[in-house]
Amino acid sequence: QQPVQSPQAVILREGEDAVINCSSSKALYSVHWYRQKHGEAPVFLMILLKGGEQMRHEKISASFNEKKQQSSLYLTASQLSYSGTYFCGTGEGGGADGLTFGKGTHLIIQP
Amino acid sequence: DARVTQTPRHKVTEMGQEVTMRCQPILGHNTVFWYRQTMMQGLELLAYFRNRAPLDDSGMPKDRFSAEMPDATLATLKIQPSEPRDSAVYFCASGLVTAGGPDEQFFGPGTRLTVL
């Protein structure tokens, strides 16, 4: 069963913050976040593991609430380059399980 | 600059024809995934391999799809016979599994398949 992402779409001004949520009905071992630009392949952002720490990459960070099976991606002081579709992919077991992806969140950053 | 390569990048075929898509994973990666992306269904896992052995192909229509890894540098996905509903972008991804658990999956550029 696919994880549920919210919101489906968001439009921001450059410099504003955004939060994208991912929720699953299954017990999760890992949550992976990817960004995809139109016509391109998904690009890895970060991975959160059960029992792991909150991750951060520059102005993008993410958290994983294992009890609620929820993850959130935080984009701080958004840049034009952040535009794209964000996907969360969930893994249920240790090892490189194939991921179950949400339907994505479309993010548009305007100047 | 290591990257996953896929061929062909685009394929247009007629219903009933056989389609073969190829993927070269990143050298040293031991796990290869096949995903399909459509507007309606999003990104779906079709199958994946570890050390060339198939671990899960439950996402594939068994009667027409087959996936193999003839060697560590080549993964193939075949559709026979193809149907219009198979039209999608097919992504191959590879990753390195260690005792530490799952890690980043590197996606190839995809094969855009159109079945008429």
mmCIF file of C-alpha atoms in Angstrom:
data_model
loop_
_atom_site.group_PDB
_atom_site.id
_atom_site.type_symbol
_atom_site.label_atom_id
_atom_site.label_comp_id
_atom_site.label_asym_id
_atom_site.label_seq_id
_atom_site.Cartn_x
_atom_site.Cartn_y
_atom_site.Cartn_z
ATOM 1 C CA GLN A 1 0.000 0.000 0.000
ATOM 2 C CA GLN A 2 1.328 3.392 -1.014
ATOM 3 C CA PRO A 3 2.336 5.913 1.619
ATOM 4 C CA VAL A 4 0.207 9.059 1.582
ATOM 5 C CA GLN A 5 1.904 12.364 0.896
ATOM 6 C CA SER A 6 0.581 15.794 1.737
ATOM 7 C CA PRO A 7 0.127 18.351 0.436
ATOM 8 C CA GLN A 8 -0.312 17.272 -3.183
ATOM 9 C CA ALA A 9 1.035 20.590 -4.405
ATOM 10 C CA VAL A 10 2.430 23.799 -2.960
ATOM 11 C CA ILE A 11 3.495 27.121 -4.426
ATOM 12 C CA LEU A 12 6.022 29.220 -2.570
ATOM 13 C CA ARG A 13 7.948 32.415 -2.988
ATOM 14 C CA GLU A 14 11.710 32.105 -2.976
ATOM 15 C CA GLY A 15 12.964 32.202 0.594
ATOM 16 C CA GLU A 16 9.832 30.714 2.159
ATOM 17 C CA ASP A 17 9.763 27.434 4.066
ATOM 18 C CA ALA A 18 7.855 24.255 3.227
ATOM 19 C CA VAL A 19 6.971 21.001 4.935
ATOM 20 C CA ILE A 20 6.055 17.818 3.071
ATOM 21 C CA ASN A 21 4.556 14.921 4.973
ATOM 22 C CA CYS A 22 4.578 11.185 4.308
ATOM 23 C CA SER A 23 2.430 8.715 6.208
ATOM 24 C CA SER A 24 2.231 4.946 6.024
ATOM 25 C CA SER A 25 -0.166 2.374 7.441
ATOM 26 C CA LYS A 26 2.626 -0.199 7.638
ATOM 27 C CA ALA A 27 5.502 -0.584 10.067
ATOM 28 C CA LEU A 28 8.516 1.004 8.414
ATOM 29 C CA TYR A 29 12.228 0.393 8.614
ATOM 30 C CA SER A 30 13.316 3.212 6.345
ATOM 31 C CA VAL A 31 12.021 6.309 4.593
ATOM 32 C CA HIS A 32 13.773 7.664 1.513
ATOM 33 C CA TRP A 33 13.207 11.109 0.006
ATOM 34 C CA TYR A 34 13.752 11.871 -3.677
ATOM 35 C CA ARG A 35 13.251 14.920 -5.862
ATOM 36 C CA GLN A 36 12.342 14.611 -9.533
ATOM 37 C CA LYS A 37 12.380 17.383 -12.108
ATOM 38 C CA HIS A 38 10.240 17.139 -15.212
ATOM 39 C CA GLY A 39 11.613 14.636 -17.715
ATOM 40 C CA GLU A 40 14.438 13.555 -15.434
ATOM 41 C CA ALA A 41 15.138 10.675 -13.085
ATOM 42 C CA PRO A 42 14.482 10.883 -9.339
ATOM 43 C CA VAL A 43 17.465 12.173 -7.388
ATOM 44 C CA PHE A 44 18.209 11.024 -3.856
ATOM 45 C CA LEU A 45 17.912 13.578 -1.052
ATOM 46 C CA MET A 46 18.203 11.593 2.158
ATOM 47 C CA ILE A 47 17.322 8.405 3.981
ATOM 48 C CA LEU A 48 15.981 7.950 7.494
ATOM 49 C CA LEU A 49 16.288 4.651 9.285
ATOM 50 C CA LYS A 50 14.336 3.244 12.195
ATOM 51 C CA GLY A 51 16.179 4.254 15.345
ATOM 52 C CA GLY A 52 18.257 6.759 13.422
ATOM 53 C CA GLU A 53 18.733 10.470 13.785
ATOM 54 C CA GLN A 54 17.066 13.316 11.988
ATOM 55 C CA MET A 55 18.925 13.969 8.768
ATOM 56 C CA ARG A 56 19.973 17.257 7.291
ATOM 57 C CA HIS A 57 21.531 18.332 4.002
ATOM 58 C CA GLU A 58 22.209 22.041 3.754
ATOM 59 C CA LYS A 59 18.778 23.674 4.051
ATOM 60 C CA ILE A 60 16.803 20.463 3.685
ATOM 61 C CA SER A 61 16.134 18.251 6.679
ATOM 62 C CA ALA A 62 13.840 15.356 7.496
ATOM 63 C CA SER A 63 12.460 13.496 10.466
ATOM 64 C CA PHE A 64 10.980 10.055 11.021
ATOM 65 C CA ASN A 65 8.419 9.275 13.716
ATOM 66 C CA GLU A 66 8.600 5.507 14.036
ATOM 67 C CA LYS A 67 5.596 5.215 16.336
ATOM 68 C CA LYS A 68 3.317 7.051 13.936
ATOM 69 C CA GLN A 69 5.007 5.728 10.771
ATOM 70 C CA GLN A 70 5.314 9.279 9.538
ATOM 71 C CA SER A 71 8.115 11.283 8.007
ATOM 72 C CA SER A 72 8.391 14.955 7.184
ATOM 73 C CA LEU A 73 10.698 16.806 4.829
ATOM 74 C CA TYR A 74 11.555 20.393 5.750
ATOM 75 C CA LEU A 75 12.791 22.858 3.148
ATOM 76 C CA THR A 76 14.139 26.037 4.702
ATOM 77 C CA ALA A 77 14.599 29.319 2.808
ATOM 78 C CA SER A 78 13.571 27.662 -0.454
ATOM 79 C CA GLN A 79 15.539 28.321 -3.619
ATOM 80 C CA LEU A 80 14.348 28.264 -7.229
ATOM 81 C CA SER A 81 16.285 25.032 -7.721
ATOM 82 C CA TYR A 82 14.053 23.304 -5.159
ATOM 83 C CA SER A 83 11.169 23.205 -7.640
ATOM 84 C CA GLY A 84 10.123 19.710 -8.647
ATOM 85 C CA THR A 85 8.157 16.740 -7.419
ATOM 86 C CA TYR A 86 9.134 15.239 -4.082
ATOM 87 C CA PHE A 87 8.579 11.561 -3.417
ATOM 88 C CA CYS A 88 8.858 9.582 -0.261
ATOM 89 C CA GLY A 89 9.701 5.919 -0.652
ATOM 90 C CA THR A 90 9.189 3.513 2.197
ATOM 91 C CA GLY A 91 10.984 0.300 3.038
ATOM 92 C CA GLU A 92 9.629 -2.309 5.413
ATOM 93 C CA GLY A 93 12.694 -4.372 6.111
ATOM 94 C CA GLY A 94 16.419 -4.134 6.572
ATOM 95 C CA GLY A 95 18.537 -4.445 3.471
ATOM 96 C CA ALA A 96 17.885 -2.901 0.111
ATOM 97 C CA ASP A 97 14.200 -3.660 -0.178
ATOM 98 C CA GLY A 98 12.502 -2.138 -3.135
ATOM 99 C CA LEU A 99 10.689 1.029 -2.200
ATOM 100 C CA THR A 100 6.989 1.813 -2.183
ATOM 101 C CA PHE A 101 6.597 5.403 -3.328
ATOM 102 C CA GLY A 102 3.927 7.962 -2.552
ATOM 103 C CA LYS A 103 2.225 9.850 -5.362
ATOM 104 C CA GLY A 104 4.465 12.841 -4.887
ATOM 105 C CA THR A 105 4.206 16.491 -3.855
ATOM 106 C CA HIS A 106 4.582 19.113 -6.575
ATOM 107 C CA LEU A 107 6.594 22.073 -5.354
ATOM 108 C CA ILE A 108 6.780 25.305 -7.333
ATOM 109 C CA ILE A 109 9.114 28.070 -6.200
ATOM 110 C CA GLN A 110 8.440 31.492 -7.666
ATOM 111 C CA PRO A 111 10.931 34.381 -7.708
ATOM 112 C CA ASP B 1 31.329 10.106 -12.647
ATOM 113 C CA ALA B 2 29.600 6.787 -11.999
ATOM 114 C CA ARG B 3 26.011 6.542 -13.174
ATOM 115 C CA VAL B 4 23.373 4.021 -14.157
ATOM 116 C CA THR B 5 22.871 3.767 -17.902
ATOM 117 C CA GLN B 6 19.747 2.566 -19.690
ATOM 118 C CA THR B 7 19.040 1.744 -23.328
ATOM 119 C CA PRO B 8 17.095 2.602 -25.320
ATOM 120 C CA ARG B 9 16.062 6.004 -24.000
ATOM 121 C CA HIS B 10 12.922 5.997 -26.099
ATOM 122 C CA LYS B 11 10.996 3.156 -27.697
ATOM 123 C CA VAL B 12 7.852 3.231 -29.808
ATOM 124 C CA THR B 13 6.403 -0.111 -30.761
ATOM 125 C CA GLU B 14 3.170 -1.705 -31.807
ATOM 126 C CA MET B 15 0.964 -3.833 -29.644
ATOM 127 C CA GLY B 16 2.074 -7.450 -29.617
ATOM 128 C CA GLN B 17 5.743 -6.754 -30.237
ATOM 129 C CA GLU B 18 8.542 -7.797 -27.894
ATOM 130 C CA VAL B 19 10.353 -5.035 -26.032
ATOM 131 C CA THR B 20 13.721 -5.399 -24.315
ATOM 132 C CA MET B 21 15.124 -2.729 -22.032
ATOM 133 C CA ARG B 22 18.693 -2.828 -20.754
ATOM 134 C CA CYS B 23 20.399 -1.389 -17.723
ATOM 135 C CA GLN B 24 24.030 -1.145 -16.696
ATOM 136 C CA PRO B 25 24.240 -0.605 -12.938
ATOM 137 C CA ILE B 26 27.023 1.322 -11.256
ATOM 138 C CA LEU B 27 30.145 -0.807 -10.970
ATOM 139 C CA GLY B 28 30.356 -2.334 -7.512
ATOM 140 C CA HIS B 29 26.658 -2.030 -6.690
ATOM 141 C CA ASN B 30 25.116 -5.342 -5.674
ATOM 142 C CA THR B 31 21.398 -4.529 -5.893
ATOM 143 C CA VAL B 32 19.413 -3.598 -8.996
ATOM 144 C CA PHE B 33 15.808 -2.408 -9.097
ATOM 145 C CA TRP B 34 13.274 -1.960 -11.878
ATOM 146 C CA TYR B 35 10.552 0.680 -11.405
ATOM 147 C CA ARG B 36 7.774 1.870 -13.699
ATOM 148 C CA GLN B 37 6.332 5.386 -13.640
ATOM 149 C CA THR B 38 2.965 6.460 -15.016
ATOM 150 C CA MET B 39 0.777 9.473 -14.358
ATOM 151 C CA MET B 40 -1.962 7.314 -12.872
ATOM 152 C CA GLN B 41 0.033 4.928 -10.696
ATOM 153 C CA GLY B 42 3.182 6.914 -9.989
ATOM 154 C CA LEU B 43 6.418 5.039 -9.290
ATOM 155 C CA GLU B 44 5.908 1.304 -8.871
ATOM 156 C CA LEU B 45 8.444 -1.371 -8.000
ATOM 157 C CA LEU B 46 8.473 -4.172 -10.562
ATOM 158 C CA ALA B 47 11.385 -6.344 -9.427
ATOM 159 C CA TYR B 48 14.791 -6.313 -7.821
ATOM 160 C CA PHE B 49 17.965 -8.382 -7.678
ATOM 161 C CA ARG B 50 20.778 -8.753 -5.221
ATOM 162 C CA ASN B 51 24.069 -10.215 -6.353
ATOM 163 C CA ARG B 52 22.223 -11.097 -9.592
ATOM 164 C CA ALA B 53 19.651 -13.271 -7.788
ATOM 165 C CA PRO B 54 15.987 -12.219 -8.094
ATOM 166 C CA LEU B 55 14.595 -11.317 -4.677
ATOM 167 C CA ASP B 56 11.160 -9.982 -5.529
ATOM 168 C CA ASP B 57 9.231 -9.759 -8.777
ATOM 169 C CA SER B 58 5.759 -9.512 -7.285
ATOM 170 C CA GLY B 59 5.164 -6.157 -8.972
ATOM 171 C CA MET B 60 5.450 -7.582 -12.469
ATOM 172 C CA PRO B 61 2.666 -9.057 -14.598
ATOM 173 C CA LYS B 62 4.104 -12.578 -14.739
ATOM 174 C CA ASP B 63 2.511 -13.613 -17.984
ATOM 175 C CA ARG B 64 4.217 -10.946 -20.099
ATOM 176 C CA PHE B 65 7.110 -9.435 -18.127
ATOM 177 C CA SER B 66 10.447 -11.026 -17.312
ATOM 178 C CA ALA B 67 13.568 -9.631 -15.675
ATOM 179 C CA GLU B 68 17.055 -11.101 -15.654
ATOM 180 C CA MET B 69 20.651 -10.292 -14.791
ATOM 181 C CA PRO B 70 22.852 -12.258 -17.189
ATOM 182 C CA ASP B 71 25.920 -10.775 -15.496
ATOM 183 C CA ALA B 72 26.831 -8.150 -12.930
ATOM 184 C CA THR B 73 27.008 -5.400 -15.546
ATOM 185 C CA LEU B 74 23.676 -6.016 -17.275
ATOM 186 C CA ALA B 75 20.059 -6.191 -16.195
ATOM 187 C CA THR B 76 17.248 -6.699 -18.702
ATOM 188 C CA LEU B 77 13.503 -6.224 -18.601
ATOM 189 C CA LYS B 78 11.445 -7.845 -21.335
ATOM 190 C CA ILE B 79 7.811 -7.444 -22.260
ATOM 191 C CA GLN B 80 6.280 -10.016 -24.593
ATOM 192 C CA PRO B 81 3.735 -9.322 -25.949
ATOM 193 C CA SER B 82 3.523 -5.605 -25.271
ATOM 194 C CA GLU B 83 0.178 -3.855 -24.726
ATOM 195 C CA PRO B 84 -0.801 -0.160 -24.815
ATOM 196 C CA ARG B 85 -1.220 -0.171 -21.006
ATOM 197 C CA ASP B 86 2.513 -0.914 -20.712
ATOM 198 C CA SER B 87 3.284 2.601 -21.958
ATOM 199 C CA ALA B 88 5.319 4.243 -19.199
ATOM 200 C CA VAL B 89 8.796 5.326 -18.198
ATOM 201 C CA TYR B 90 10.823 2.385 -16.925
ATOM 202 C CA PHE B 91 13.600 3.225 -14.493
ATOM 203 C CA CYS B 92 16.472 1.053 -13.431
ATOM 204 C CA ALA B 93 18.190 1.897 -10.145
ATOM 205 C CA SER B 94 21.186 0.385 -8.404
ATOM 206 C CA GLY B 95 22.542 0.514 -4.885
ATOM 207 C CA LEU B 96 25.089 -1.002 -2.555
ATOM 208 C CA VAL B 97 23.752 -3.066 0.316
ATOM 209 C CA THR B 98 25.984 -3.459 3.334
ATOM 210 C CA ALA B 99 25.521 -4.750 6.853
ATOM 211 C CA GLY B 100 24.559 -1.207 7.797
ATOM 212 C CA GLY B 101 21.248 -1.466 5.991
ATOM 213 C CA PRO B 102 19.564 0.257 3.037
ATOM 214 C CA ASP B 103 21.301 3.074 1.258
ATOM 215 C CA GLU B 104 20.779 5.461 -1.600
ATOM 216 C CA GLN B 105 19.333 4.126 -4.840
ATOM 217 C CA PHE B 106 20.836 5.700 -7.946
ATOM 218 C CA PHE B 107 18.314 5.987 -10.757
ATOM 219 C CA GLY B 108 19.115 5.701 -14.443
ATOM 220 C CA PRO B 109 17.655 8.167 -16.979
ATOM 221 C CA GLY B 110 14.781 5.827 -17.821
ATOM 222 C CA THR B 111 13.350 4.252 -20.959
ATOM 223 C CA ARG B 112 10.205 5.959 -22.237
ATOM 224 C CA LEU B 113 8.064 3.227 -23.800
ATOM 225 C CA THR B 114 5.080 3.910 -26.028
ATOM 226 C CA VAL B 115 3.004 0.978 -27.206
ATOM 227 C CA LEU B 116 0.587 1.846 -30.008
#
